[in-house]
CSV table of C-alpha atoms in Angstrom, one decimal:
chain,number,residue,atom,x,y,z
A,1,UNK,CA,0.0,0.0,0.0
A,2,UNK,CA,1.3,3.4,-1.0
A,3,UNK,CA,1.0,6.2,1.5
A,4,UNK,CA,1.0,9.8,0.3
A,5,UNK,CA,3.5,11.9,2.3
A,6,UNK,CA,1.8,15.0,3.8
A,7,UNK,CA,3.5,18.0,5.2
A,8,UNK,CA,1.6,18.6,8.4
A,9,UNK,CA,2.3,22.0,10.2
A,10,UNK,CA,0.8,20.6,13.4
A,11,UNK,CA,3.5,18.0,13.5
A,12,UNK,CA,6.1,20.7,13.1
A,13,UNK,CA,4.6,22.6,15.9
A,14,UNK,CA,4.4,19.5,18.1
A,15,UNK,CA,8.0,18.7,17.4
A,16,UNK,CA,9.0,22.2,18.5
A,17,UNK,CA,6.9,21.8,21.6
A,18,UNK,CA,8.6,18.5,22.6
A,19,UNK,CA,12.0,19.8,21.6
A,20,UNK,CA,11.6,22.7,24.1
A,21,UNK,CA,10.6,20.3,26.9
A,22,UNK,CA,13.6,18.0,26.1
A,23,UNK,CA,16.0,20.9,26.0
A,24,UNK,CA,14.7,22.2,29.3
A,25,UNK,CA,15.0,18.8,31.0
A,26,UNK,CA,18.4,17.9,29.5
A,27,UNK,CA,20.0,21.3,30.2
A,28,UNK,CA,18.6,21.4,33.7
A,29,UNK,CA,20.0,18.0,34.6
A,30,UNK,CA,23.2,18.4,32.7
A,31,UNK,CA,22.6,15.4,30.5
A,32,UNK,CA,24.6,15.4,27.2
A,33,UNK,CA,24.6,12.8,24.5
A,34,UNK,CA,27.7,11.0,23.1
A,35,UNK,CA,28.5,11.0,19.3
A,36,UNK,CA,27.4,8.1,17.1
A,37,UNK,CA,28.1,6.5,13.7
A,38,UNK,CA,26.2,6.9,10.5
A,39,UNK,CA,24.9,5.0,7.5
A,40,UNK,CA,24.1,6.8,4.3
A,41,UNK,CA,20.7,8.3,3.8
A,42,UNK,CA,19.4,11.7,2.8
A,43,UNK,CA,22.3,13.6,4.4
A,44,UNK,CA,23.2,15.6,1.3
A,45,UNK,CA,19.7,17.0,0.9
A,46,UNK,CA,19.4,18.0,4.6
A,47,UNK,CA,22.9,19.6,4.8
A,48,UNK,CA,22.3,21.7,1.7
A,49,UNK,CA,19.4,23.5,3.4
A,50,UNK,CA,17.2,22.9,0.4
A,51,UNK,CA,13.7,22.2,1.7
A,52,UNK,CA,12.3,21.3,-1.7
A,53,UNK,CA,15.0,18.7,-2.3
A,54,UNK,CA,14.4,17.3,1.2
A,55,UNK,CA,10.7,16.9,0.5
A,56,UNK,CA,11.4,15.2,-2.9
A,57,UNK,CA,13.9,12.8,-1.3
A,58,UNK,CA,11.6,12.0,1.5
A,59,UNK,CA,8.8,11.1,-1.0
A,60,UNK,CA,11.3,8.9,-2.9
A,61,UNK,CA,13.1,7.2,-0.1
A,62,UNK,CA,10.6,6.6,2.7
A,63,UNK,CA,8.9,3.5,1.4
A,64,UNK,CA,7.4,0.9,3.8
A,65,UNK,CA,6.6,-1.8,1.3
A,66,UNK,CA,9.4,-4.1,2.3
A,67,UNK,CA,12.1,-2.2,0.4
A,68,UNK,CA,14.1,-1.6,3.6
A,69,UNK,CA,13.5,-5.0,5.2
A,70,UNK,CA,11.0,-6.2,7.7
A,71,UNK,CA,12.0,-5.1,11.2
A,72,UNK,CA,9.0,-6.7,13.0
A,73,UNK,CA,6.2,-9.1,12.3
A,74,UNK,CA,3.7,-6.4,12.9
A,75,UNK,CA,3.7,-4.2,9.7
A,76,UNK,CA,3.0,-1.0,11.6
A,77,UNK,CA,5.7,-1.8,14.1
A,78,UNK,CA,8.1,-2.5,11.2
A,79,UNK,CA,7.2,0.9,9.7
A,80,UNK,CA,7.7,2.6,13.1
A,81,UNK,CA,11.1,0.9,13.6
A,82,UNK,CA,12.2,1.9,10.1
A,83,UNK,CA,11.4,5.6,10.8
A,84,UNK,CA,13.3,5.4,14.1
A,85,UNK,CA,16.3,3.8,12.4
A,86,UNK,CA,16.2,6.5,9.7
A,87,UNK,CA,16.0,9.3,12.3
A,88,UNK,CA,19.0,7.8,14.2
A,89,UNK,CA,21.2,7.4,11.1
A,90,UNK,CA,20.5,10.8,9.7
A,91,UNK,CA,21.2,12.4,13.1
A,92,UNK,CA,24.5,10.5,13.6
A,93,UNK,CA,25.7,11.6,10.1
A,94,UNK,CA,24.8,15.2,10.8
A,95,UNK,CA,26.8,15.1,14.0
A,96,UNK,CA,29.8,13.2,12.6
A,97,UNK,CA,30.1,15.7,9.7
A,98,UNK,CA,29.9,18.7,12.1
A,99,UNK,CA,26.8,20.1,10.4
A,100,UNK,CA,25.0,20.6,13.7
A,101,UNK,CA,26.2,20.5,17.3
A,102,UNK,CA,25.5,17.1,18.9
A,103,UNK,CA,23.2,18.5,21.6
A,104,UNK,CA,20.8,20.2,19.2
A,105,UNK,CA,20.8,17.3,16.7
A,106,UNK,CA,20.1,14.7,19.4
A,107,UNK,CA,17.5,16.8,21.0
A,108,UNK,CA,15.6,17.1,17.7
A,109,UNK,CA,16.1,13.3,17.2
A,110,UNK,CA,14.8,12.5,20.7
A,111,UNK,CA,11.7,14.7,20.3
A,112,UNK,CA,11.0,13.1,16.9
A,113,UNK,CA,11.4,9.5,18.3
A,114,UNK,CA,9.0,10.3,21.1
A,115,UNK,CA,6.4,11.5,18.6
A,116,UNK,CA,7.0,8.3,16.5
A,117,UNK,CA,6.4,6.1,19.6
A,118,UNK,CA,3.1,7.9,20.1
A,119,UNK,CA,1.8,7.4,16.5
A,120,UNK,CA,-1.1,5.1,15.8
A,121,UNK,CA,-1.5,5.5,12.0
A,122,UNK,CA,0.9,5.0,9.1
A,123,UNK,CA,0.1,8.5,7.7
A,124,UNK,CA,1.3,10.0,11.0
A,125,UNK,CA,4.6,8.3,10.8
A,126,UNK,CA,5.3,9.9,7.4
A,127,UNK,CA,4.3,13.2,8.8
A,128,UNK,CA,6.6,13.0,11.7
A,129,UNK,CA,9.5,11.8,9.5
A,130,UNK,CA,8.9,14.8,7.3
A,131,UNK,CA,8.7,17.2,10.2
A,132,UNK,CA,12.0,15.8,11.5
A,133,UNK,CA,13.9,16.2,8.2
A,134,UNK,CA,12.5,19.7,7.6
A,135,UNK,CA,13.3,20.7,11.2
A,136,UNK,CA,16.9,19.5,10.7
A,137,UNK,CA,17.1,21.3,7.3
A,138,UNK,CA,16.0,24.6,8.8
A,139,UNK,CA,18.5,24.4,11.6
A,140,UNK,CA,21.3,23.5,9.2
A,141,UNK,CA,20.3,26.4,6.9
A,142,UNK,CA,20.4,28.8,9.9
A,143,UNK,CA,23.8,27.6,11.0
A,144,UNK,CA,25.3,27.8,7.5
A,145,UNK,CA,24.5,31.5,7.6
A,146,UNK,CA,26.7,32.0,10.6
A,147,UNK,CA,30.0,32.3,8.7
A,148,UNK,CA,32.5,33.3,11.3
A,149,UNK,CA,33.6,30.3,13.4
A,150,UNK,CA,33.9,32.4,16.5
A,151,UNK,CA,30.2,33.5,16.2
A,152,UNK,CA,29.2,29.8,15.8
A,153,UNK,CA,31.3,28.9,18.9
A,154,UNK,CA,29.8,31.7,20.8
A,155,UNK,CA,26.2,30.6,20.0
A,156,UNK,CA,27.1,27.0,21.0
A,157,UNK,CA,28.4,28.2,24.3
A,158,UNK,CA,25.3,30.3,25.0
A,159,UNK,CA,23.1,27.3,24.1
A,160,UNK,CA,25.0,25.0,26.4
A,161,UNK,CA,24.9,27.4,29.3
A,162,UNK,CA,21.4,28.7,28.9
A,163,UNK,CA,20.4,27.8,32.4
A,164,UNK,CA,23.3,29.7,33.9
A,165,UNK,CA,24.3,33.3,34.3
A,166,UNK,CA,26.5,33.8,31.3
A,167,UNK,CA,29.5,36.0,32.0
A,168,UNK,CA,31.0,37.3,28.7
A,169,UNK,CA,34.5,37.5,30.1
A,170,UNK,CA,34.3,33.8,31.1
A,171,UNK,CA,32.9,32.8,27.7
A,172,UNK,CA,35.7,34.8,25.9
A,173,UNK,CA,38.4,33.1,28.0
A,174,UNK,CA,36.8,29.7,27.2
A,175,UNK,CA,37.0,30.5,23.5
A,176,UNK,CA,40.6,31.8,23.8
A,177,UNK,CA,40.0,35.4,22.9
A,178,UNK,CA,39.5,38.7,24.8
A,179,UNK,CA,36.1,39.9,25.7
A,180,UNK,CA,36.5,43.1,23.7
A,181,UNK,CA,37.6,41.1,20.5
A,182,UNK,CA,34.7,38.7,20.9
A,183,UNK,CA,32.2,41.5,21.3
A,184,UNK,CA,33.6,43.3,18.3
A,185,UNK,CA,33.4,40.2,16.0
A,186,UNK,CA,30.0,39.3,17.2
A,187,UNK,CA,28.5,42.7,16.8
A,188,UNK,CA,30.0,43.1,13.3
A,189,UNK,CA,28.5,39.7,12.3
A,190,UNK,CA,25.1,39.9,14.1
A,191,UNK,CA,24.3,43.6,14.3
A,192,UNK,CA,23.8,43.4,18.1
A,193,UNK,CA,25.9,43.2,21.3
A,194,UNK,CA,26.6,39.9,22.9
A,195,UNK,CA,24.5,41.0,25.9
A,196,UNK,CA,21.5,41.8,23.6
A,197,UNK,CA,21.9,38.4,21.9
A,198,UNK,CA,22.0,36.5,25.2
A,199,UNK,CA,18.9,38.3,26.6
A,200,UNK,CA,17.0,38.0,23.3
A,201,UNK,CA,17.7,34.2,23.1
A,202,UNK,CA,16.7,33.7,26.7
A,203,UNK,CA,13.4,35.6,26.1
A,204,UNK,CA,12.8,33.5,22.9
A,205,UNK,CA,13.3,30.3,24.9
A,206,UNK,CA,11.1,31.7,27.6
A,207,UNK,CA,8.3,32.3,25.0
A,208,UNK,CA,8.5,28.7,23.9
A,209,UNK,CA,8.5,27.4,27.5
A,210,UNK,CA,5.5,29.6,28.4
A,211,UNK,CA,3.6,28.5,25.3
A,212,UNK,CA,4.5,24.8,25.3
A,213,UNK,CA,5.1,23.8,28.9
A,214,UNK,CA,3.4,23.9,32.3
A,215,UNK,CA,6.4,25.1,34.2
A,216,UNK,CA,5.7,28.0,36.5
A,217,UNK,CA,7.3,31.5,36.0
A,218,UNK,CA,9.8,31.0,38.9
A,219,UNK,CA,11.1,27.7,37.4
A,220,UNK,CA,11.4,29.2,34.0
A,221,UNK,CA,13.2,32.3,35.2
A,222,UNK,CA,15.6,30.1,37.2
A,223,UNK,CA,16.2,27.8,34.2
A,224,UNK,CA,17.0,30.7,31.9
A,225,UNK,CA,19.6,32.1,34.4
A,226,UNK,CA,17.8,35.3,35.3
A,227,UNK,CA,18.6,36.8,38.7
A,228,UNK,CA,15.0,36.6,39.7
A,229,UNK,CA,11.4,36.2,38.4
A,230,UNK,CA,11.0,40.0,38.3
A,231,UNK,CA,14.2,40.3,36.3
A,232,UNK,CA,12.9,37.8,33.8
A,233,UNK,CA,9.6,39.7,33.7
A,234,UNK,CA,11.3,43.0,33.0
A,235,UNK,CA,13.4,41.7,30.2
A,236,UNK,CA,10.5,39.7,28.7
A,237,UNK,CA,8.3,42.8,28.6
A,238,UNK,CA,11.0,44.9,27.1
A,239,UNK,CA,11.3,42.5,24.1
A,240,UNK,CA,7.7,41.4,23.7
A,241,UNK,CA,5.5,44.1,25.2
A,242,UNK,CA,3.8,41.5,27.4
A,243,UNK,CA,4.4,40.2,30.8
A,244,UNK,CA,5.2,36.5,30.9
A,245,UNK,CA,1.8,35.7,32.5
A,246,UNK,CA,-0.1,37.8,29.9
A,247,UNK,CA,1.8,36.2,27.1
A,248,UNK,CA,1.1,32.7,28.3
A,249,UNK,CA,-2.6,33.5,28.8
A,250,UNK,CA,-2.9,35.0,25.3
A,251,UNK,CA,-1.2,32.1,23.6
A,252,UNK,CA,-3.2,29.5,25.5
A,253,UNK,CA,-6.4,31.3,24.5
A,254,UNK,CA,-5.4,31.4,20.9
A,255,UNK,CA,-4.7,27.6,21.1
A,256,UNK,CA,-8.2,27.0,22.7
A,257,UNK,CA,-9.8,29.1,20.0
A,258,UNK,CA,-8.0,27.1,17.3
A,259,UNK,CA,-9.3,23.8,18.8
């Protein structure tokens, strides 16, 4: 039986939701993944950042009619295992080639595999696989635009230390440069200061946690490394025009209206 691959935005949104929860839990507990090996797949399409090509290859390559071997007696289980194997191999290749940092790549992979385990229909499996590849593709495309290696390393540092108070002098020392030089390179590349970038990214992560999790404001502010809940609230309102509580209430209402 042939299954038509559909590109479901709801699956993309759900993957983003689960990714935020996994990132929160992993960074809060300090859990990091190890690297892995890879077997060939649709790596070239994903690492090119070409979404149209990714869609085309997904339609061609994800076939569950016995072409990739039966992984279980239950056909649906076989299909689900095939998708999980595909996710794992693509992720490992992305990491081995240095296309994405391992923490981001594995977090996307884990969120996707959780969604795969929750599926009950074949069509859903294809939708989740498509969401996974497009999500990887978009992260790769974003990273490829960050040309200066020092900017990339800075952003990786910020990502890994999201739940801490980030001291620019400490970060610069870790990267082997002076704080003034790091700030100059970053501002020239990104059009903003390092402090502005750090706060903006923390606020963006806060928006996702407010929208997609049930964590209270105190927990979120602590996780994001703000000095206090009120500090988080001030910075959040400065960037969004809303208090964290108002933002969460508004987004939850929009979601209920959508349902």
